[in-house]
XYZ file of C-alpha atoms in Angstrom:
585
model
C 15.782 -40.687 56.783
C 14.844 -38.397 60.017
C 13.257 -34.996 59.342
C 15.276 -31.964 59.826
C 13.167 -29.564 61.974
C 15.737 -26.738 62.212
C 13.563 -24.593 59.747
C 10.967 -24.284 62.004
C 12.823 -22.535 64.586
C 11.660 -25.114 67.288
C 7.933 -24.447 66.409
C 7.327 -27.902 65.163
C 8.691 -29.661 68.619
C 6.653 -27.651 70.712
C 3.693 -30.150 70.748
C 2.703 -33.717 69.669
C -0.387 -32.053 68.295
C -2.017 -29.097 66.706
C -3.629 -26.100 68.593
C -7.186 -25.892 67.335
C -9.338 -22.770 68.221
C -12.046 -23.126 65.483
C -14.860 -25.858 66.415
C -16.349 -25.781 62.869
C -15.582 -28.524 60.544
C -13.976 -26.233 57.989
C -11.686 -24.684 60.490
C -10.620 -28.389 61.498
C -9.724 -29.443 58.108
C -7.770 -26.135 57.717
C -5.785 -26.903 60.752
C -4.856 -30.593 59.747
C -1.686 -30.172 57.516
C 0.048 -28.061 60.345
C -0.901 -30.941 62.762
C 0.684 -33.636 60.376
C 3.924 -31.478 60.024
C 4.320 -31.178 63.880
C 3.735 -34.699 64.464
C 6.347 -35.719 62.060
C 9.068 -33.693 63.811
C 12.021 -36.010 64.623
C 10.543 -39.189 63.394
C 11.320 -41.340 60.688
C 9.723 -41.485 57.014
C 10.977 -45.045 56.188
C 13.612 -43.350 53.891
C 11.340 -41.455 51.477
C 11.898 -37.904 51.189
C 9.306 -35.378 52.691
C 8.485 -31.840 51.682
C 10.077 -29.071 53.964
C 7.160 -27.635 56.198
C 6.572 -23.801 56.300
C 9.029 -21.763 58.368
C 6.101 -19.821 59.753
C 3.288 -22.183 60.559
C 0.244 -20.636 62.461
C -1.827 -22.569 64.810
C -4.966 -20.383 64.042
C -7.267 -21.594 61.446
C -9.130 -19.503 59.238
C -12.650 -19.311 60.585
C -15.666 -19.845 58.479
C -18.158 -17.391 58.485
C -20.238 -18.631 61.271
C -18.407 -21.250 63.182
C -20.435 -23.854 64.570
C -19.682 -26.302 67.738
C -18.719 -29.737 67.274
C -21.513 -31.789 68.891
C -20.125 -34.170 71.870
C -23.234 -36.156 71.732
C -21.841 -39.196 70.793
C -21.522 -42.679 72.345
C -18.383 -43.807 74.190
C -18.402 -47.093 72.377
C -20.589 -49.519 70.216
C -20.768 -52.972 70.023
C -17.783 -54.232 67.871
C -15.820 -51.205 68.213
C -12.020 -51.143 68.467
C -10.492 -49.220 71.547
C -8.544 -46.309 71.530
C -6.679 -44.973 74.631
C -4.059 -42.603 75.773
C -2.823 -39.648 77.890
C -3.821 -36.119 77.529
C -1.221 -33.791 79.012
C -0.237 -30.216 79.297
C 2.732 -27.928 80.242
C 2.211 -26.363 84.011
C 4.503 -23.700 84.709
C 4.914 -23.169 88.601
C 5.426 -20.300 90.466
C 8.448 -19.481 92.662
C 8.287 -18.442 96.190
C 7.931 -14.609 95.112
C 5.150 -15.339 92.579
C 6.740 -15.139 89.555
C 6.622 -17.991 86.959
C 9.543 -20.367 87.055
C 9.569 -21.887 83.189
C 12.695 -23.852 84.299
C 10.501 -26.139 86.448
C 7.660 -26.660 83.976
C 6.123 -30.193 84.181
C 3.822 -32.079 82.285
C 0.599 -32.462 84.071
C -2.540 -34.691 83.330
C -5.618 -32.835 81.725
C -8.173 -34.063 83.949
C -11.898 -34.222 82.996
C -11.617 -32.845 79.431
C -13.681 -33.795 76.716
C -12.294 -36.418 74.113
C -13.920 -36.822 70.456
C -12.994 -39.412 68.155
C -13.532 -37.914 64.467
C -13.747 -39.678 61.098
C -12.133 -38.733 57.673
C -14.781 -36.402 56.994
C -14.609 -34.798 60.780
C -17.776 -36.092 61.792
C -17.996 -36.966 65.618
C -18.112 -40.822 65.933
C -17.577 -41.308 69.849
C -16.702 -38.927 72.920
C -15.209 -39.734 76.318
C -13.926 -38.124 79.172
C -10.295 -38.298 80.850
C -9.831 -39.386 84.341
C -7.608 -37.953 87.102
C -4.499 -39.209 85.334
C -5.455 -37.566 82.038
C -6.053 -41.153 80.767
C -9.004 -41.873 78.402
C -10.610 -45.169 76.805
C -12.971 -44.779 74.015
C -14.412 -46.907 71.020
C -13.934 -46.487 67.500
C -15.165 -48.085 64.417
C -13.054 -51.262 63.457
C -10.355 -50.357 61.042
C -11.567 -46.956 60.714
C -9.195 -43.907 59.984
C -9.926 -41.640 62.925
C -8.239 -38.589 64.981
C -8.427 -37.666 68.465
C -9.511 -34.432 69.602
C -9.128 -33.061 73.549
C -11.314 -30.173 73.797
C -10.743 -27.338 76.050
C -13.743 -27.962 78.231
C -14.911 -29.535 81.458
C -18.518 -30.972 81.127
C -20.366 -33.170 83.408
C -24.043 -33.459 83.316
C -26.394 -34.295 86.190
C -25.582 -33.504 89.824
C -22.786 -32.498 90.548
C -22.630 -30.654 87.210
C -20.490 -28.327 85.376
C -19.922 -26.945 81.884
C -16.967 -24.824 81.401
C -15.637 -23.916 77.914
C -12.330 -22.058 77.064
C -12.985 -19.904 73.959
C -11.299 -17.264 71.978
C -12.960 -13.984 72.619
C -11.018 -12.626 69.848
C -12.021 -15.203 67.164
C -15.864 -14.996 67.679
C -15.795 -17.588 70.578
C -14.263 -20.427 68.984
C -13.216 -23.071 71.335
C -9.688 -24.213 71.739
C -8.631 -27.910 71.401
C -5.607 -30.185 70.584
C -5.982 -32.596 67.504
C -4.122 -35.529 66.680
C -3.257 -37.169 63.396
C -5.809 -39.110 61.101
C -4.697 -42.802 61.464
C -5.954 -46.125 61.514
C -7.498 -47.197 64.796
C -6.224 -50.909 64.829
C -2.814 -49.783 63.609
C -2.401 -46.880 66.127
C -4.719 -47.791 69.025
C -2.762 -45.596 71.608
C -2.968 -41.820 70.811
C -1.288 -39.294 73.625
C -1.835 -35.829 73.008
C 0.308 -32.915 74.838
C -0.323 -29.192 74.842
C 3.031 -27.551 75.430
C 3.632 -24.050 76.879
C 5.608 -22.540 73.721
C 8.467 -21.484 75.769
C 11.862 -21.416 74.485
C 14.070 -22.016 77.297
C 17.430 -21.317 75.345
C 16.111 -17.676 74.379
C 13.961 -17.321 77.558
C 11.099 -16.072 75.805
C 7.871 -17.532 73.984
C 8.858 -18.808 70.232
C 5.630 -17.123 69.253
C 3.265 -15.350 71.705
C 0.345 -16.427 69.878
C 1.463 -20.256 70.020
C 0.673 -21.207 73.436
C -1.398 -24.492 73.219
C -1.151 -25.311 77.064
C -2.802 -21.979 78.230
C -6.440 -23.112 77.911
C -5.481 -26.603 79.595
C -3.757 -24.864 82.351
C -6.873 -22.539 83.120
C -9.098 -25.783 83.158
C -6.672 -27.433 85.447
C -7.213 -24.650 88.095
C -11.056 -24.918 87.245
C -10.868 -28.830 87.853
C -9.542 -28.402 91.354
C -12.471 -25.799 91.972
C -15.351 -28.220 90.761
C -13.492 -31.221 92.750
C -13.485 -29.348 95.918
C -17.316 -28.279 95.653
C -18.167 -32.114 94.464
C -16.621 -33.423 97.979
C -18.909 -31.241 100.090
C -22.062 -31.020 97.964
C -23.084 -33.671 95.501
C -26.125 -31.750 94.601
C -25.053 -28.926 92.836
C -25.408 -27.835 89.106
C -23.479 -24.986 87.702
C -24.710 -23.175 84.622
C -22.565 -23.444 81.381
C -19.988 -20.554 81.358
C -17.392 -19.392 78.793
C -14.013 -18.613 79.962
C -12.488 -16.323 77.430
C -8.888 -16.319 76.885
C -6.630 -15.054 74.124
C -3.073 -13.918 73.560
C -4.505 -10.682 72.575
C -6.418 -10.023 76.062
C -4.562 -7.002 77.445
C -5.146 -5.022 80.688
C -6.958 -2.103 78.738
C -10.710 -1.360 78.622
C -12.433 -1.460 75.407
C -13.904 -3.889 72.998
C -13.558 -7.522 74.406
C -13.655 -8.900 70.940
C -10.419 -7.215 70.097
C -8.766 -8.131 73.461
C -9.345 -4.989 75.454
C -10.728 -6.739 78.628
C -9.400 -4.544 81.167
C -8.259 -7.243 83.568
C -8.912 -10.774 84.375
C -12.885 -10.731 85.763
C -16.042 -12.494 85.984
C -18.386 -10.237 84.106
C -21.650 -10.200 86.051
C -23.800 -8.752 83.046
C -22.501 -11.431 80.438
C -22.090 -13.998 83.037
C -18.651 -15.015 81.459
C -14.838 -15.098 82.883
C -12.299 -13.255 81.042
C -8.455 -14.204 81.466
C -5.540 -11.875 80.511
C -3.076 -13.406 77.804
C -0.671 -10.539 77.036
C 2.818 -12.340 77.615
C 4.864 -9.191 77.395
C 2.732 -7.629 80.141
C 0.188 -9.550 82.040
C -0.930 -13.108 81.287
C -2.729 -15.321 83.869
C -3.221 -18.609 82.469
C -1.071 -20.050 84.823
C -2.059 -17.842 87.732
C -4.323 -20.302 89.255
C -5.114 -17.832 92.268
C -6.297 -15.237 89.687
C -8.430 -17.906 87.680
C -9.913 -19.326 90.805
C -10.761 -15.758 92.268
C -12.816 -15.180 89.419
C -14.401 -18.819 89.493
C -15.414 -17.712 92.997
C -17.241 -14.738 91.753
C -18.915 -17.009 89.251
C -19.978 -19.715 91.802
C -21.064 -17.130 94.452
C -23.276 -15.579 91.625
C -24.553 -19.178 90.426
C -25.077 -21.045 93.696
C -25.512 -18.115 96.072
C -25.868 -14.394 95.555
C -23.572 -11.486 94.995
C -24.214 -7.810 95.899
C -20.489 -6.879 94.967
C -20.714 -3.465 92.916
C -17.081 -4.377 91.521
C -14.454 -1.996 90.380
C -10.801 -1.825 91.192
C -9.816 -3.104 94.481
C -6.838 -3.630 96.614
C -5.973 -5.361 100.067
C -4.905 -1.978 101.536
C -7.851 0.033 100.423
C -10.886 0.847 102.651
C -13.749 -0.400 100.443
C -17.672 -0.296 100.236
C -18.737 -3.413 102.601
C -20.083 -5.347 99.675
C -16.745 -5.181 97.675
C -14.424 -5.788 100.592
C -16.414 -8.939 101.514
C -16.990 -10.212 97.855
C -13.162 -9.893 96.934
C -11.859 -11.081 100.456
C -14.122 -14.151 100.072
C -12.913 -14.647 96.578
C -9.386 -14.435 98.046
C -9.935 -16.861 100.498
C -11.611 -19.307 98.408
C -8.575 -19.716 96.090
C -6.392 -20.584 98.984
C -8.797 -23.081 100.318
C -9.341 -24.947 96.983
C -5.814 -24.716 96.138
C -4.689 -25.976 99.624
C -2.099 -23.508 100.241
C -2.123 -20.255 101.710
C -0.551 -17.890 99.141
C -2.331 -15.920 96.467
C 0.229 -15.894 93.431
C 0.185 -13.518 90.619
C 2.806 -13.112 87.892
C 3.303 -10.701 84.981
C 5.535 -9.882 82.233
C 7.736 -12.510 80.487
C 10.649 -11.782 82.709
C 8.320 -11.420 85.784
C 9.290 -8.072 86.533
C 6.163 -7.599 88.425
C 4.982 -10.427 90.802
C 2.523 -10.908 93.729
C 2.859 -13.163 96.567
C 0.655 -12.828 99.548
C -0.018 -15.046 102.306
C -3.750 -14.966 102.917
C -3.286 -16.005 106.437
C -0.475 -14.061 107.806
C 0.474 -10.914 105.731
C 1.138 -7.639 107.681
C -1.050 -5.381 105.633
C -2.489 -3.417 108.282
C -5.985 -2.256 107.214
C -8.079 -4.152 109.624
C -11.869 -3.539 109.381
C -15.194 -4.629 107.912
C -14.365 -2.471 104.874
C -10.818 -4.467 104.470
C -10.964 -7.236 101.751
C -7.773 -8.226 103.539
C -9.771 -8.810 106.904
C -12.410 -10.649 105.193
C -10.120 -13.188 103.366
C -8.022 -13.722 106.630
C -11.116 -14.429 108.575
C -12.763 -16.712 105.838
C -9.514 -18.636 105.138
C -8.850 -19.267 108.758
C -12.312 -20.538 109.319
C -11.382 -23.427 106.658
C -7.688 -23.999 106.867
C -6.439 -26.867 109.081
C -3.649 -24.941 110.925
C -4.739 -23.020 113.948
C -2.394 -20.288 114.913
C -3.276 -17.825 117.913
C -6.725 -16.536 117.647
C -7.731 -19.141 115.107
C -9.768 -22.139 116.713
C -11.796 -23.085 113.559
C -10.830 -25.649 111.027
C -14.047 -26.390 109.214
C -12.846 -26.772 105.615
C -14.576 -25.488 102.424
C -17.799 -26.895 103.712
C -17.906 -24.516 106.687
C -17.905 -21.667 104.157
C -19.983 -23.234 101.321
C -23.143 -23.939 103.667
C -23.204 -20.627 104.980
C -23.409 -19.034 101.160
C -26.059 -21.678 99.994
C -28.125 -21.345 103.162
C -31.656 -19.735 102.468
C -31.441 -17.268 104.879
C -28.304 -15.875 103.591
C -29.489 -16.034 99.927
C -32.701 -14.394 100.765
C -31.462 -11.929 103.156
C -32.778 -8.329 103.380
C -29.129 -7.284 104.098
C -26.869 -6.809 101.556
C -23.645 -9.212 101.504
C -21.141 -8.501 103.899
C -18.961 -9.700 106.524
C -21.868 -9.099 108.903
C -24.386 -11.137 107.153
C -21.879 -14.120 106.758
C -21.107 -13.981 110.586
C -24.741 -13.627 111.308
C -25.792 -16.962 109.343
C -22.387 -18.815 110.374
C -23.610 -18.155 114.057
C -27.134 -19.706 113.552
C -25.940 -22.912 111.504
C -22.598 -23.503 113.009
C -23.615 -23.648 116.826
C -22.517 -21.466 119.886
C -18.776 -22.690 120.124
C -17.910 -22.127 116.597
C -19.749 -18.759 116.885
C -17.521 -17.696 119.832
C -14.195 -18.607 117.702
C -15.644 -16.396 115.012
C -16.633 -13.615 117.210
C -12.930 -13.625 118.556
C -11.480 -13.583 115.007
C -13.740 -10.788 113.895
C -12.646 -8.709 116.933
C -8.913 -9.430 116.144
C -9.643 -7.777 112.671
C -11.341 -4.811 114.467
C -14.825 -5.720 113.394
C -17.151 -5.135 116.286
C -20.536 -4.743 114.694
C -23.287 -7.363 115.308
C -25.979 -8.835 113.206
C -26.707 -8.854 109.638
C -26.675 -4.921 109.511
C -23.666 -4.566 111.667
C -25.196 -2.812 114.555
C -23.023 -1.076 117.168
C -20.123 -0.962 114.928
C -17.498 1.326 116.312
C -14.692 1.151 113.651
C -15.224 4.060 111.322
C -11.751 3.228 109.326
C -11.220 6.949 110.028
C -13.610 8.102 107.328
C -16.242 10.880 108.112
C -19.888 9.441 108.294
C -19.122 5.858 107.827
C -20.867 4.729 110.847
C -23.465 3.478 111.218
C -23.015 1.055 108.791
C -26.860 0.969 107.952
C -29.126 3.916 108.959
C -32.731 2.613 110.213
C -35.478 4.344 108.523
C -39.312 3.732 108.473
C -41.602 5.151 105.792
C -42.598 8.392 106.787
C -39.381 9.537 108.573
C -36.646 11.755 107.559
C -32.824 11.048 107.738
C -29.763 12.661 106.565
C -27.011 10.712 104.880
C -23.859 11.732 103.470
C -21.629 10.912 100.266
C -17.759 11.524 100.109
C -14.670 9.979 98.166
C -12.273 10.570 101.003
C -10.752 7.140 100.406
C -11.517 6.404 96.507
C -14.150 6.831 93.813
C -16.842 4.437 93.117
C -16.393 1.697 95.609
C -14.422 3.355 98.386
C -15.588 3.599 101.858
C -18.012 6.529 102.392
C -19.074 6.915 98.851
C -22.537 5.288 99.293
C -24.690 5.211 102.582
C -26.778 2.278 103.189
C -30.446 2.865 104.747
C -32.305 -0.319 106.228
C -35.799 1.064 105.144
C -39.259 -0.329 106.377
C -42.143 0.202 104.093
C -45.536 -0.044 106.221
C -48.081 1.311 103.661
C -47.955 -0.599 100.452
C -48.850 1.066 97.039
C -47.221 4.358 95.700
C -44.269 5.327 97.565
C -42.409 8.584 96.909
C -38.692 8.910 97.258
C -37.407 12.584 97.775
C -33.433 13.293 98.199
C -32.363 16.850 98.778
C -28.806 18.337 99.111
C -28.626 19.965 102.548
C -24.656 20.816 102.772
C -21.521 20.367 100.819
C -20.532 20.590 97.151
C -23.038 23.329 95.422
C -23.526 21.066 92.532
C -24.353 17.783 93.538
C -26.168 14.816 91.672
C -28.119 12.698 94.344
C -28.850 9.143 93.109
C -30.225 6.040 94.635
C -30.807 2.466 94.262
C -33.490 0.392 96.056
C -32.793 -3.251 96.770
C -35.284 -6.096 97.990
C -33.578 -9.182 99.255
C -30.151 -8.271 97.279
C -32.245 -7.723 94.034
C -32.368 -4.438 92.478
C -35.799 -3.033 92.441
C -35.319 0.641 91.153
C -32.669 2.909 90.109
C -33.133 6.771 90.735
C -30.674 8.387 88.566
C -32.141 11.587 87.036
C -29.636 14.419 85.895
C -31.568 17.056 88.289
C -28.980 19.159 90.166
C -29.009 18.811 94.213
C -32.475 16.645 94.186
C -33.880 13.303 93.237
C -37.479 12.496 93.068
C -39.095 9.180 92.124
C -42.161 7.124 92.987
C -42.901 3.366 92.707
C -45.217 0.813 93.833
C -43.877 -1.548 96.529
C -45.270 -4.029 98.675
C -44.592 -3.552 102.648
C -41.666 -5.008 104.043
C -37.999 -4.427 104.318
C -35.707 -3.007 101.524
C -32.078 -1.406 101.406
C -31.713 2.060 100.181
C -28.470 2.946 98.721
C -27.903 6.784 98.268
C -24.745 8.473 96.797
C -23.707 11.493 94.721
C -23.162 10.396 91.298
C -20.156 12.915 91.140
C -18.351 10.534 93.494
C -18.616 7.335 91.297
C -17.831 8.909 87.998
C -14.135 8.477 88.374
C -13.567 12.097 87.375
C -11.206 14.075 89.670
C -12.977 17.423 88.599
C -16.011 16.365 90.280
C -17.514 15.141 93.482
C -16.420 15.680 97.131
C -18.179 15.564 100.416
C -22.075 16.158 100.335
C -24.932 15.424 102.561
C -28.737 14.953 101.593
C -31.964 14.457 103.447
C -34.055 11.477 102.382
C -37.570 11.289 102.871
C -39.971 8.246 101.832
C -43.574 8.985 101.857
């Protein structure tokens, strides 16, 4: 007699497997009864009556007190093994041309490169393998054994090129996502396919349960796989550190405790070295927004294989930003277009896609040209790589043309901070004069005129007072005046910080003195000192209108960043235009 699944409100038919967050064995065992119910949907019991499943099954197992990861260190097969094989797939939801998600065009795609485990009756790991480009796996199992197949939401490859990405639930103590198959005899059922469904109910045009979306972690990994594949094509020697990609249906666009889902936005957290992805289906969920995922992966790769001086914060294509922010965000925007092999940055939000973004990285008409524009930087870097050459674009160097600049030693160890100027300076040196001339034309088209890694002779101030020169030159013993303002936006806007290219000529104890000269009466001057991109010192006393600090320094080149803390505190009641004298003795 066929099972009647109507009482499950279509939940049981969402997938041929169970969503499994907890990696602990106890969590796995708690999850198994649900998996068996789901797998039986629509099948036959050979004429025997079967119990009616619960009308409200939960895919989230009760966690153990201290979840421990299932070890994936197991052989792929041993002598005398039987063979298990199958395909791992997930529901992929594409974007429409305007950037909204189009669930009516959902398609099953292969889960490429994910880890496969074969578990015994006591949840012990017997064998492990990895899916190929088609989502296919083949793995051994003890002859006649009762086993189940588990697909972990992770991409792991040891050696070089190497990577280790885990999709975990930050609201469930970092438990790793998986899909889990039935416990069956290996010889009786040698083919085991697992599918992670989106959880979308086309009839009601909504998720059946916002918390039941098995495809989400595997959609995130699909975008990730495109990234590592693109890198592996141009560099077989890289090795990325392990990184967690935190996704939960509870992750919302409000700041707070990430363990409760308050992540603020999808982001790469530079201090934690982890990625966080929004999952709030009613407002903004990014698991299918490959542009967002690959943008954050670009920040991770830049930090891991190159260097990043990006100070972060809210950013926009139309805002004039600090040169580090404009460069870092523009680079990440271009990166997603390059690895996804299409020119659009796509971002959808809300179940009804009431908000959506579709920006052509190459030909958008957002007019904010300059060295302070992430839009300008993104256009330039994308045009260096892409194969289509419109007017003013003579370069088609692919991802390799960008990557080899980012990993070049002169870039990684430069005394200048990361910016379009540093990128162009290193590009010119390693790619030759003809390519350098083509890049110069592209820079001028975006109204970027400065030369060298410090942007000397730049004439475009973006209409912001005291934005130029990009760097002030200073030798120990001199006195210079710099200004800080919030004419654009606080924290990371153009003009908030002033950069000084500082040369220390006398090693030993060096004293920094910063004093207000004009502007607001109650300023709080602060400063940061960098050596080859590394933060060497932070000067952040609460003394009004002055800052004094001493450090033991070696001779050489440094970058000193000076700003009024009142212009970075995000408070409308503080800050404004102020200038300071800076002496280094």
